[in-house]
mmCIF file of C-alpha atoms and ligand atoms in Angstrom:
data_model
loop_
_atom_site.group_PDB
_atom_site.id
_atom_site.type_symbol
_atom_site.label_atom_id
_atom_site.label_comp_id
_atom_site.label_asym_id
_atom_site.label_seq_id
_atom_site.Cartn_x
_atom_site.Cartn_y
_atom_site.Cartn_z
ATOM 1 C CA MET M 1 49.602 -23.177 -71.688
ATOM 2 C CA ARG M 2 50.661 -20.434 -71.980
ATOM 3 C CA VAL M 3 54.146 -19.977 -73.619
ATOM 4 C CA GLY M 4 56.750 -17.717 -75.590
ATOM 5 C CA SER M 5 57.471 -17.879 -79.243
ATOM 6 C CA MET M 6 58.289 -21.681 -78.827
ATOM 7 C CA THR M 7 54.921 -22.639 -80.030
ATOM 8 C CA HIS M 8 52.841 -26.231 -80.958
ATOM 9 C CA GLN M 9 53.422 -27.922 -77.623
ATOM 10 C CA LYS M 10 50.645 -30.028 -76.290
ATOM 11 C CA GLY M 11 51.366 -31.433 -72.973
ATOM 12 C CA LEU M 12 51.746 -29.914 -68.962
ATOM 13 C CA PHE M 13 54.891 -27.947 -67.952
ATOM 14 C CA ILE M 14 55.368 -28.315 -64.287
ATOM 15 C CA SER M 15 58.262 -26.348 -62.109
ATOM 16 C CA PHE M 16 59.130 -27.103 -58.719
ATOM 17 C CA GLU M 17 61.120 -24.243 -56.889
ATOM 18 C CA GLY M 18 62.296 -23.939 -53.522
ATOM 19 C CA VAL M 19 65.799 -22.938 -51.864
ATOM 20 C CA ASP M 20 68.752 -25.150 -50.692
ATOM 21 C CA GLY M 21 67.098 -28.074 -48.904
ATOM 22 C CA SER M 22 63.472 -27.459 -49.662
ATOM 23 C CA GLY M 23 63.214 -31.104 -50.959
ATOM 24 C CA LYS M 24 61.935 -29.655 -54.618
ATOM 25 C CA SER M 25 64.077 -32.342 -55.352
ATOM 26 C CA THR M 26 63.092 -35.052 -53.754
ATOM 27 C CA GLN M 27 59.325 -34.187 -54.802
ATOM 28 C CA ALA M 28 60.329 -34.276 -58.387
ATOM 29 C CA ARG M 29 61.112 -37.521 -58.425
ATOM 30 C CA MET M 30 58.547 -38.637 -56.400
ATOM 31 C CA LEU M 31 55.552 -36.869 -58.974
ATOM 32 C CA TYR M 32 58.007 -38.716 -61.991
ATOM 33 C CA ASP M 33 57.499 -41.900 -60.093
ATOM 34 C CA HIS M 34 53.942 -41.347 -59.200
ATOM 35 C CA LEU M 35 52.998 -40.296 -63.173
ATOM 36 C CA ARG M 36 54.739 -42.809 -64.860
ATOM 37 C CA SER M 37 53.112 -46.019 -62.146
ATOM 38 C CA ILE M 38 50.150 -44.416 -63.524
ATOM 39 C CA GLY M 39 50.399 -44.625 -66.926
ATOM 40 C CA TYR M 40 51.380 -40.337 -67.816
ATOM 41 C CA PRO M 41 54.269 -40.034 -70.465
ATOM 42 C CA VAL M 42 56.975 -37.482 -67.859
ATOM 43 C CA THR M 43 59.679 -35.961 -68.174
ATOM 44 C CA LEU M 44 61.737 -35.007 -65.225
ATOM 45 C CA THR M 45 64.642 -32.657 -65.881
ATOM 46 C CA ARG M 46 66.032 -30.439 -63.438
ATOM 47 C CA GLU M 47 68.566 -27.111 -64.268
ATOM 48 C CA PRO M 48 71.052 -26.188 -64.809
ATOM 49 C CA GLY M 49 73.220 -28.956 -66.657
ATOM 50 C CA ASP M 50 70.608 -31.759 -66.928
ATOM 51 C CA TRP M 51 71.486 -31.613 -71.734
ATOM 52 C CA SER M 52 73.704 -33.146 -73.388
ATOM 53 C CA GLU M 53 76.969 -31.373 -72.391
ATOM 54 C CA GLY M 54 75.524 -29.161 -69.765
ATOM 55 C CA ARG M 55 77.078 -31.097 -66.952
ATOM 56 C CA LYS M 56 80.376 -29.075 -67.940
ATOM 57 C CA LEU M 57 78.359 -25.506 -67.268
ATOM 58 C CA ARG M 58 76.686 -26.792 -63.791
ATOM 59 C CA ASP M 59 80.368 -27.203 -62.484
ATOM 60 C CA ILE M 60 81.113 -23.457 -63.920
ATOM 61 C CA LEU M 61 77.659 -22.288 -62.394
ATOM 62 C CA LEU M 62 78.671 -24.101 -59.006
ATOM 63 C CA ASN M 63 82.122 -24.536 -58.951
ATOM 64 C CA GLY M 64 83.186 -22.045 -60.587
ATOM 65 C CA ASP M 65 85.442 -18.560 -60.837
ATOM 66 C CA LEU M 66 83.158 -16.359 -62.291
ATOM 67 C CA LYS M 67 84.112 -12.429 -62.058
ATOM 68 C CA HIS M 68 81.964 -10.298 -64.526
ATOM 69 C CA GLY M 69 79.272 -9.475 -62.425
ATOM 70 C CA LYS M 70 76.577 -10.704 -65.258
ATOM 71 C CA THR M 71 77.850 -14.035 -65.992
ATOM 72 C CA GLU M 72 75.777 -16.678 -63.677
ATOM 73 C CA LEU M 73 72.664 -15.157 -64.898
ATOM 74 C CA PHE M 74 73.774 -14.775 -68.401
ATOM 75 C CA LEU M 75 75.172 -18.361 -68.346
ATOM 76 C CA PHE M 76 71.640 -19.685 -66.363
ATOM 77 C CA LEU M 77 70.096 -18.666 -69.314
ATOM 78 C CA ALA M 78 71.989 -20.489 -71.760
ATOM 79 C CA ASP M 79 71.522 -23.784 -69.979
ATOM 80 C CA ARG M 80 67.597 -22.763 -70.046
ATOM 81 C CA CYS M 81 67.925 -22.368 -73.679
ATOM 82 C CA GLU M 82 69.727 -25.178 -74.577
ATOM 83 C CA ASN M 83 67.272 -27.647 -71.522
ATOM 84 C CA LEU M 84 64.690 -26.175 -73.451
ATOM 85 C CA SER M 85 65.568 -26.813 -76.872
ATOM 86 C CA GLN M 86 67.200 -30.551 -76.181
ATOM 87 C CA VAL M 87 64.237 -31.999 -73.706
ATOM 88 C CA ILE M 88 61.337 -29.490 -72.279
ATOM 89 C CA ILE M 89 60.261 -28.607 -76.079
ATOM 90 C CA PRO M 90 60.691 -31.820 -77.689
ATOM 91 C CA SER M 91 58.978 -33.212 -74.324
ATOM 92 C CA LEU M 92 56.028 -31.132 -74.618
ATOM 93 C CA SER M 93 55.672 -31.716 -78.411
ATOM 94 C CA ARG M 94 54.849 -35.268 -77.318
ATOM 95 C CA GLY M 95 52.371 -34.514 -75.337
ATOM 96 C CA GLU M 96 54.453 -35.468 -72.360
ATOM 97 C CA VAL M 97 54.074 -33.798 -68.722
ATOM 98 C CA VAL M 98 57.837 -32.266 -67.911
ATOM 99 C CA LEU M 99 58.655 -31.869 -63.996
ATOM 100 C CA CYS M 100 61.654 -29.563 -64.386
ATOM 101 C CA ASP M 101 63.277 -29.012 -61.013
ATOM 102 C CA ARG M 102 63.833 -24.930 -60.717
ATOM 103 C CA TYR M 103 63.129 -23.445 -63.471
ATOM 104 C CA THR M 104 62.980 -18.744 -64.113
ATOM 105 C CA ASP M 105 61.470 -18.527 -61.067
ATOM 106 C CA SER M 106 64.698 -19.793 -59.533
ATOM 107 C CA THR M 107 66.917 -16.924 -62.321
ATOM 108 C CA LEU M 108 64.335 -14.018 -60.498
ATOM 109 C CA ALA M 109 64.642 -15.108 -56.850
ATOM 110 C CA TYR M 110 68.447 -16.063 -57.045
ATOM 111 C CA GLN M 111 70.092 -13.477 -59.727
ATOM 112 C CA CYS M 112 66.953 -10.918 -59.281
ATOM 113 C CA PHE M 113 66.046 -11.284 -55.115
ATOM 114 C CA GLY M 114 69.426 -12.510 -53.911
ATOM 115 C CA ARG M 115 72.168 -10.336 -56.290
ATOM 116 C CA GLY M 116 70.106 -7.539 -57.204
ATOM 117 C CA PHE M 117 69.207 -7.655 -60.657
ATOM 118 C CA ASN M 118 66.210 -5.877 -61.408
ATOM 119 C CA LEU M 119 63.439 -8.348 -62.494
ATOM 120 C CA GLU M 120 61.389 -6.903 -65.482
ATOM 121 C CA GLU M 121 64.790 -6.916 -67.039
ATOM 122 C CA VAL M 122 65.541 -9.904 -66.552
ATOM 123 C CA GLU M 123 61.966 -10.993 -67.264
ATOM 124 C CA SER M 124 62.067 -8.626 -70.405
ATOM 125 C CA LEU M 125 65.331 -11.933 -71.058
ATOM 126 C CA PHE M 126 62.729 -14.306 -70.745
ATOM 127 C CA CYS M 127 60.763 -13.164 -73.279
ATOM 128 C CA TRP M 128 62.646 -12.177 -75.499
ATOM 129 C CA SER M 129 64.760 -15.653 -75.019
ATOM 130 C CA GLY M 130 61.212 -17.485 -76.054
ATOM 131 C CA PHE M 131 60.513 -18.905 -72.329
ATOM 132 C CA PRO M 132 57.776 -20.873 -71.886
ATOM 133 C CA VAL M 133 55.660 -19.900 -68.912
ATOM 134 C CA PRO M 134 54.891 -23.494 -66.648
ATOM 135 C CA ASP M 135 51.562 -23.957 -65.510
ATOM 136 C CA ILE M 136 52.148 -24.493 -62.562
ATOM 137 C CA THR M 137 54.814 -23.841 -59.826
ATOM 138 C CA LEU M 138 55.097 -25.653 -56.843
ATOM 139 C CA LEU M 139 56.972 -23.600 -54.670
ATOM 140 C CA LEU M 140 58.023 -25.524 -51.572
ATOM 141 C CA SER M 141 58.336 -23.182 -48.220
ATOM 142 C CA ILE M 142 60.674 -24.000 -45.396
ATOM 143 C CA SER M 143 62.059 -22.462 -43.116
ATOM 144 C CA GLN M 144 65.790 -20.543 -43.146
ATOM 145 C CA GLU M 145 67.151 -22.439 -40.007
ATOM 146 C CA GLU M 146 65.707 -26.126 -41.684
ATOM 147 C CA SER M 147 67.417 -25.204 -45.134
ATOM 148 C CA LEU M 148 70.847 -24.981 -42.793
ATOM 149 C CA SER M 149 70.363 -27.298 -41.017
ATOM 150 C CA ARG M 150 69.578 -29.769 -44.250
ATOM 151 C CA MET M 151 72.521 -28.340 -46.221
ATOM 152 C CA LYS M 152 74.705 -29.083 -42.904
ATOM 153 C CA GLY M 153 73.355 -32.438 -43.014
ATOM 154 C CA ARG M 154 74.494 -32.913 -46.242
ATOM 155 C CA GLY M 155 77.901 -31.942 -45.373
ATOM 156 C CA THR M 156 78.984 -30.066 -49.031
ATOM 157 C CA SER M 157 77.554 -27.005 -50.071
ATOM 158 C CA ASP M 158 78.673 -25.223 -53.148
ATOM 159 C CA ARG M 159 79.693 -21.444 -54.307
ATOM 160 C CA LEU M 160 75.691 -19.963 -53.639
ATOM 161 C CA GLU M 161 74.057 -22.666 -51.110
ATOM 162 C CA SER M 162 77.652 -21.031 -49.376
ATOM 163 C CA ASP M 163 76.562 -17.297 -49.275
ATOM 164 C CA LEU M 164 74.117 -17.326 -46.349
ATOM 165 C CA SER M 165 72.993 -13.097 -46.685
ATOM 166 C CA LEU M 166 72.283 -14.889 -50.272
ATOM 167 C CA MET M 167 70.220 -17.426 -48.688
ATOM 168 C CA SER M 168 67.854 -14.909 -47.134
ATOM 169 C CA LYS M 169 67.466 -13.113 -49.770
ATOM 170 C CA VAL M 170 66.622 -15.811 -51.864
ATOM 171 C CA SER M 171 63.680 -17.350 -49.343
ATOM 172 C CA LEU M 172 62.098 -13.532 -48.965
ATOM 173 C CA GLY M 173 62.535 -13.459 -53.232
ATOM 174 C CA PHE M 174 60.398 -16.647 -53.361
ATOM 175 C CA ARG M 175 58.383 -15.379 -51.486
ATOM 176 C CA SER M 176 57.235 -12.575 -52.896
ATOM 177 C CA LEU M 177 57.331 -13.776 -55.884
ATOM 178 C CA SER M 178 54.247 -15.832 -55.480
ATOM 179 C CA ASP M 179 52.581 -12.695 -54.304
ATOM 180 C CA ARG M 180 53.506 -12.124 -57.580
ATOM 181 C CA TYR M 181 52.559 -14.927 -59.366
ATOM 182 C CA PRO M 182 49.987 -15.923 -57.187
ATOM 183 C CA ASP M 183 47.839 -17.832 -59.981
ATOM 184 C CA ARG M 184 51.123 -19.581 -61.075
ATOM 185 C CA ILE M 185 52.805 -20.102 -58.020
ATOM 186 C CA CYS M 186 50.871 -22.417 -55.962
ATOM 187 C CA ILE M 187 52.701 -22.915 -52.231
ATOM 188 C CA LEU M 188 53.264 -25.915 -50.326
ATOM 189 C CA ASP M 189 54.649 -26.340 -46.654
ATOM 190 C CA GLY M 190 57.541 -28.546 -47.195
ATOM 191 C CA GLU M 191 58.472 -29.355 -43.652
ATOM 192 C CA GLY M 192 57.687 -32.797 -42.707
ATOM 193 C CA ASN M 193 58.661 -35.749 -44.021
ATOM 194 C CA PRO M 194 59.324 -36.479 -47.827
ATOM 195 C CA ASP M 195 55.669 -38.750 -48.165
ATOM 196 C CA LYS M 196 53.693 -36.386 -46.848
ATOM 197 C CA VAL M 197 54.521 -33.201 -48.326
ATOM 198 C CA PHE M 198 54.154 -35.267 -51.116
ATOM 199 C CA SER M 199 50.519 -35.828 -50.050
ATOM 200 C CA ARG M 200 50.296 -32.314 -50.128
ATOM 201 C CA VAL M 201 52.178 -32.155 -53.932
ATOM 202 C CA LEU M 202 49.873 -34.267 -54.619
ATOM 203 C CA GLU M 203 46.591 -33.036 -53.286
ATOM 204 C CA ALA M 204 47.636 -29.623 -55.101
ATOM 205 C CA VAL M 205 48.702 -31.065 -58.876
ATOM 206 C CA GLU M 206 44.785 -33.242 -58.349
ATOM 207 C CA ARG M 207 43.585 -30.375 -57.624
ATOM 208 C CA ILE M 208 44.801 -28.306 -59.992
ATOM 209 C CA PHE M 209 44.775 -30.550 -63.205
ATOM 210 C CA TRP M 210 42.171 -33.819 -62.344
HETATM 211 P P1 LIG Z 1 70.368 -27.240 -56.835
HETATM 212 O O1 LIG Z 1 71.374 -27.638 -56.330
HETATM 213 O O2 LIG Z 1 68.834 -26.962 -56.601
HETATM 214 O O3 LIG Z 1 70.371 -28.338 -59.311
HETATM 215 O O4 LIG Z 1 70.657 -25.603 -57.977
HETATM 216 C C1 LIG Z 1 71.383 -25.084 -58.151
HETATM 217 C C2 LIG Z 1 72.010 -23.898 -57.889
HETATM 218 O O5 LIG Z 1 71.657 -22.732 -58.468
HETATM 219 C C3 LIG Z 1 71.415 -23.856 -56.659
HETATM 220 O O6 LIG Z 1 72.180 -22.997 -56.314
HETATM 221 C C4 LIG Z 1 69.594 -22.742 -57.270
HETATM 222 C C5 LIG Z 1 71.771 -21.869 -58.601
HETATM 223 N N1 LIG Z 1 70.248 -21.314 -59.585
HETATM 224 C C6 LIG Z 1 70.530 -20.051 -59.455
HETATM 225 O O7 LIG Z 1 70.943 -19.356 -59.075
HETATM 226 N N2 LIG Z 1 69.812 -19.676 -61.041
HETATM 227 C C7 LIG Z 1 68.593 -20.252 -61.831
HETATM 228 O O8 LIG Z 1 68.616 -19.951 -62.296
HETATM 229 C C8 LIG Z 1 69.003 -22.059 -61.553
HETATM 230 C C9 LIG Z 1 68.231 -22.761 -62.444
HETATM 231 C C10 LIG Z 1 69.709 -22.378 -60.634
#
């Protein structure tokens, strides 16, 4: 595993990425259930907000009235620092498989491609913060029409989801990240029913690791 300054990890680190409505949370949960059922020690987490006091930070990030252009970026990074310290690193150190629903590629897609921050500068913040690089990233790809229709189906949208021009930049951003990191990012067709998509997820995971 490639790591930053947070060392001594033995487990397997898999991140799930995609635009809102891509089905990544459903797929991460299905992989979690599957791996548990066959006896793997596995932890499922998500960003932002999945640590002891993370709900407050998630609420500010998704619904807060943020004025300074860099607050959002720094809060996502701060959230990740806590999720790493409280959840991800301890689980990896115990040798578990960690499934993380959104991670650094979301910051690159939303805050860099979406909001316009410089990608190299933000990556140097990742490095400075000692964020480990996932062993593999499963990027679920769906069309923008499908993403919009799934979000409409959910009824509500948060501060980021309701910004349509941001969403289209994010979608292109994820594509560009998969070209930039072809060895790490595995792009999967996210269209179709959840079982069908899960067969693609499982095939990719088995091909890569087992
Ligand atoms: P979720 O609804 O998939 O949990 O994601 C929450 C929102 O936060 C989603 O619109 C993507 C956004 N986000 C960022 O903008 N940057 C990040 O680094 C992360 C982790 C999420």
